[in-house]
XYZ file of C-alpha atoms in Angstrom:
187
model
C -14.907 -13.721 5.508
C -16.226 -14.416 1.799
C -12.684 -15.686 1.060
C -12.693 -18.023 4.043
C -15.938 -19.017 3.218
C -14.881 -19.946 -0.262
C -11.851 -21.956 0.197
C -13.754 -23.455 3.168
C -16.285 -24.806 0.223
C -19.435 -22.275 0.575
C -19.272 -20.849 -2.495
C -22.521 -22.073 -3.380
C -24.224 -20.797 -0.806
C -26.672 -18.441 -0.502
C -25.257 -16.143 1.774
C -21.711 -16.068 0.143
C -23.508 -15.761 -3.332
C -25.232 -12.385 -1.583
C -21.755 -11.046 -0.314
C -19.671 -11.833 -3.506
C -23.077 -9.854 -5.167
C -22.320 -7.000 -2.642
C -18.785 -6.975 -3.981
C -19.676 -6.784 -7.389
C -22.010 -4.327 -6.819
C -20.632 -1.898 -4.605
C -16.941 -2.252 -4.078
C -15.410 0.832 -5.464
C -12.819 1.396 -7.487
C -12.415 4.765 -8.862
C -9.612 6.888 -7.744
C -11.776 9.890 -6.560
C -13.499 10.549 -9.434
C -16.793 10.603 -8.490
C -18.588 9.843 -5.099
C -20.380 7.071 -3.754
C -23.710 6.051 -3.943
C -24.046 3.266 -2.088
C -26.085 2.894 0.842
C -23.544 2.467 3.144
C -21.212 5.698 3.077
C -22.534 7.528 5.586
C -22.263 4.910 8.179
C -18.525 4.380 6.639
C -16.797 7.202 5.882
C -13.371 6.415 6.024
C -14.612 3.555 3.663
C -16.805 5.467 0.756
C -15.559 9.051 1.037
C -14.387 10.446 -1.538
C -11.289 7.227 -2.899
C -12.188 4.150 -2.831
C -10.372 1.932 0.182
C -7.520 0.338 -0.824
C -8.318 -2.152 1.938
C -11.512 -2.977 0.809
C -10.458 -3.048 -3.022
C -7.241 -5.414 -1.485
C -10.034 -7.923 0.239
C -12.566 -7.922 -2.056
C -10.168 -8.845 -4.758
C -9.007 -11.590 -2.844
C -12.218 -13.135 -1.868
C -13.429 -12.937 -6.488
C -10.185 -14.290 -7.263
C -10.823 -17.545 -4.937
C -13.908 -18.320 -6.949
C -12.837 -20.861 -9.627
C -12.525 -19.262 -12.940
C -15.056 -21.903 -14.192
C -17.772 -20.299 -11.324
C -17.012 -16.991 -11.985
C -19.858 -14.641 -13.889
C -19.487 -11.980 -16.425
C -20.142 -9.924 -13.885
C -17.213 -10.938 -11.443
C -14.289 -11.348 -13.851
C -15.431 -7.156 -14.536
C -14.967 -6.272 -11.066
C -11.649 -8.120 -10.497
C -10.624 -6.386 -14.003
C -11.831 -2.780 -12.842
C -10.136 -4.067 -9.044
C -6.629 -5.386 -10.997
C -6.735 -1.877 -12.895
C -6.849 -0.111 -9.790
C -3.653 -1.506 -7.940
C -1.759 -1.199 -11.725
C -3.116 2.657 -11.461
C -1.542 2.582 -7.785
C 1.341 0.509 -8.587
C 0.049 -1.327 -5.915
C 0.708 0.629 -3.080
C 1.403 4.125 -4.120
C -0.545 7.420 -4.602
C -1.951 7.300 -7.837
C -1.652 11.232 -8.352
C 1.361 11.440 -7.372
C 3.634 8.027 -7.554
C 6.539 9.175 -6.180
C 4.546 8.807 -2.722
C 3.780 6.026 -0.537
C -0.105 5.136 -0.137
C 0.202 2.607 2.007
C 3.178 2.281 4.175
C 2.265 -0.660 6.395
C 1.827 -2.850 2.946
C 5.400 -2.424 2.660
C 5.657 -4.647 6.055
C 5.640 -8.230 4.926
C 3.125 -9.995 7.420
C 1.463 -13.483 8.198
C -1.325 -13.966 9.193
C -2.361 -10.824 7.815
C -6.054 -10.999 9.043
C -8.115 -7.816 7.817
C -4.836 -6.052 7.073
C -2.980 -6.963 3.582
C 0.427 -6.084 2.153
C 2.514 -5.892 -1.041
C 3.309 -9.976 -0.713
C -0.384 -10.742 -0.910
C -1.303 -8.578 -3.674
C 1.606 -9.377 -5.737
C -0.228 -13.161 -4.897
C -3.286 -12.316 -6.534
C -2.118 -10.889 -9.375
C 0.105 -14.217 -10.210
C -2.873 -16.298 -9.654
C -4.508 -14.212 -12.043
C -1.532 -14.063 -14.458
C -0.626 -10.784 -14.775
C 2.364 -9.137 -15.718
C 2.256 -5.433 -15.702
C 4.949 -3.106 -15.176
C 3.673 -1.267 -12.701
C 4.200 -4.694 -10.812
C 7.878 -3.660 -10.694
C 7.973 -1.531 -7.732
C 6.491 -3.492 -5.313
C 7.989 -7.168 -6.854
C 11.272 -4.882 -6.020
C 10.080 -4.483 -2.810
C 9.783 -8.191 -1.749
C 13.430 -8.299 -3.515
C 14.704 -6.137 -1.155
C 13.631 -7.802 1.849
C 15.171 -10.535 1.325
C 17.883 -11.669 4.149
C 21.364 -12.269 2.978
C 21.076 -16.145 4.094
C 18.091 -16.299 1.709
C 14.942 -15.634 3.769
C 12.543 -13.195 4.397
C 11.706 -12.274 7.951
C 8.396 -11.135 9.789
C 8.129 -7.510 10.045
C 4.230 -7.307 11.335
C 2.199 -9.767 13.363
C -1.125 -10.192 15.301
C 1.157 -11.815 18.070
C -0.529 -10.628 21.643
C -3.497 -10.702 19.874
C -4.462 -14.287 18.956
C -4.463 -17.164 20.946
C -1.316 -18.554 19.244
C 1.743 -16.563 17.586
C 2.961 -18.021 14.386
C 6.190 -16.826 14.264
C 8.281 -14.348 15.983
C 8.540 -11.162 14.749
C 12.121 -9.308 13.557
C 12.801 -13.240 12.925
C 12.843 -15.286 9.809
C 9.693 -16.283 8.703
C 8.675 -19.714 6.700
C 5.436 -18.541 5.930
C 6.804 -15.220 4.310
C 9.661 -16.970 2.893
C 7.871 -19.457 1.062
C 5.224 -16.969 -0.461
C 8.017 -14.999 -1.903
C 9.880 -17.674 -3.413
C 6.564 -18.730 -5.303
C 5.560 -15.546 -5.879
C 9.233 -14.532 -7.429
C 9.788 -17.812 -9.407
């Protein structure tokens, strides 16, 4: 919702400002190293237990990185650093203990709309709007490689259709929407 709200041109207000402030101040990002202490994770386990969500790291980046750079505080451009450092620990989508194993599975399904869900496409977004280059990057820029269709597309391979009031695109099919984020993403 705070993205939305952003690129939908609330940024300034009050209510937006308190969310991106909840972000700042509360979204985890440490990889297990200590607990939370927010007052929130007892109501949301699966959310502040003991690693942070990559969902909720995923999203909250998102929503900081569509503030402007010239809008964005001290304070913000430090929690999309500390959020940026976490996927690079992760290589994205990966267990960062052990990187030879997949964290997130379903990220590796290239999707549109995505909705509350997320996936290597959109991350790999963020962190060209940002401008980064890492190497840990590699693995999951390989991924969107791979998916690739030999007559140069990429195709849907997870969808809210059934569960919106339109469907977008077919799934198993090519995709526009999917193609045309990876070929920005990849040039």
């Amino acid at each position: 919702m705070v993205y939305a709200l952003i690129k939908l041109g609330f940024l300034d207000d009050s209510r937006v400002q308190k969310a991106i402030n909840w972000i700042v101040k509360y979204q985890r990002t440490d990889d297990g190293e200590t607990l939370s202490k927010d007052p929130y994770h007892r109501s949301l386990p699966s959310c502040f237990n003991k690693y942070s969500c990559h969902l909720g790291v995923a999203k909250s980046l998102k929503a900081l990185v569509a503030i402007p750079k010239e809008k964005r505080t001290e304070a913000i451009n430090d929690k999309i650093s500390d959020m940026t450092n976490y996927f690079l620990i992760h290589h994205i989508y990966k267990k960062s203990h052990n990187l030879e194993e997949t964290s997130k599975s379903s990220w590796l399904r290239l999707g549109f709309p995505l909705m509350y869900q997320t996936d290597v496409l959109e991350l790999i977004g963020l962190f060209n709007e940002l401008g980064i280059n890492d190497y840990r990057l590699s693995d999951a820029i390989q991924v969107i490689k791979d998916r690739k269709m030999k007559n140069g597309t990429w195709k849907l391979q997870n969808s809210y259709n059934g569960r919106t009031i339109v469907n977008i695109e077919k799934k198993g099919l090519p995709s526009k929407w999917i193609t045309l984020k990876s070929l920005i993403i990849l040039n």
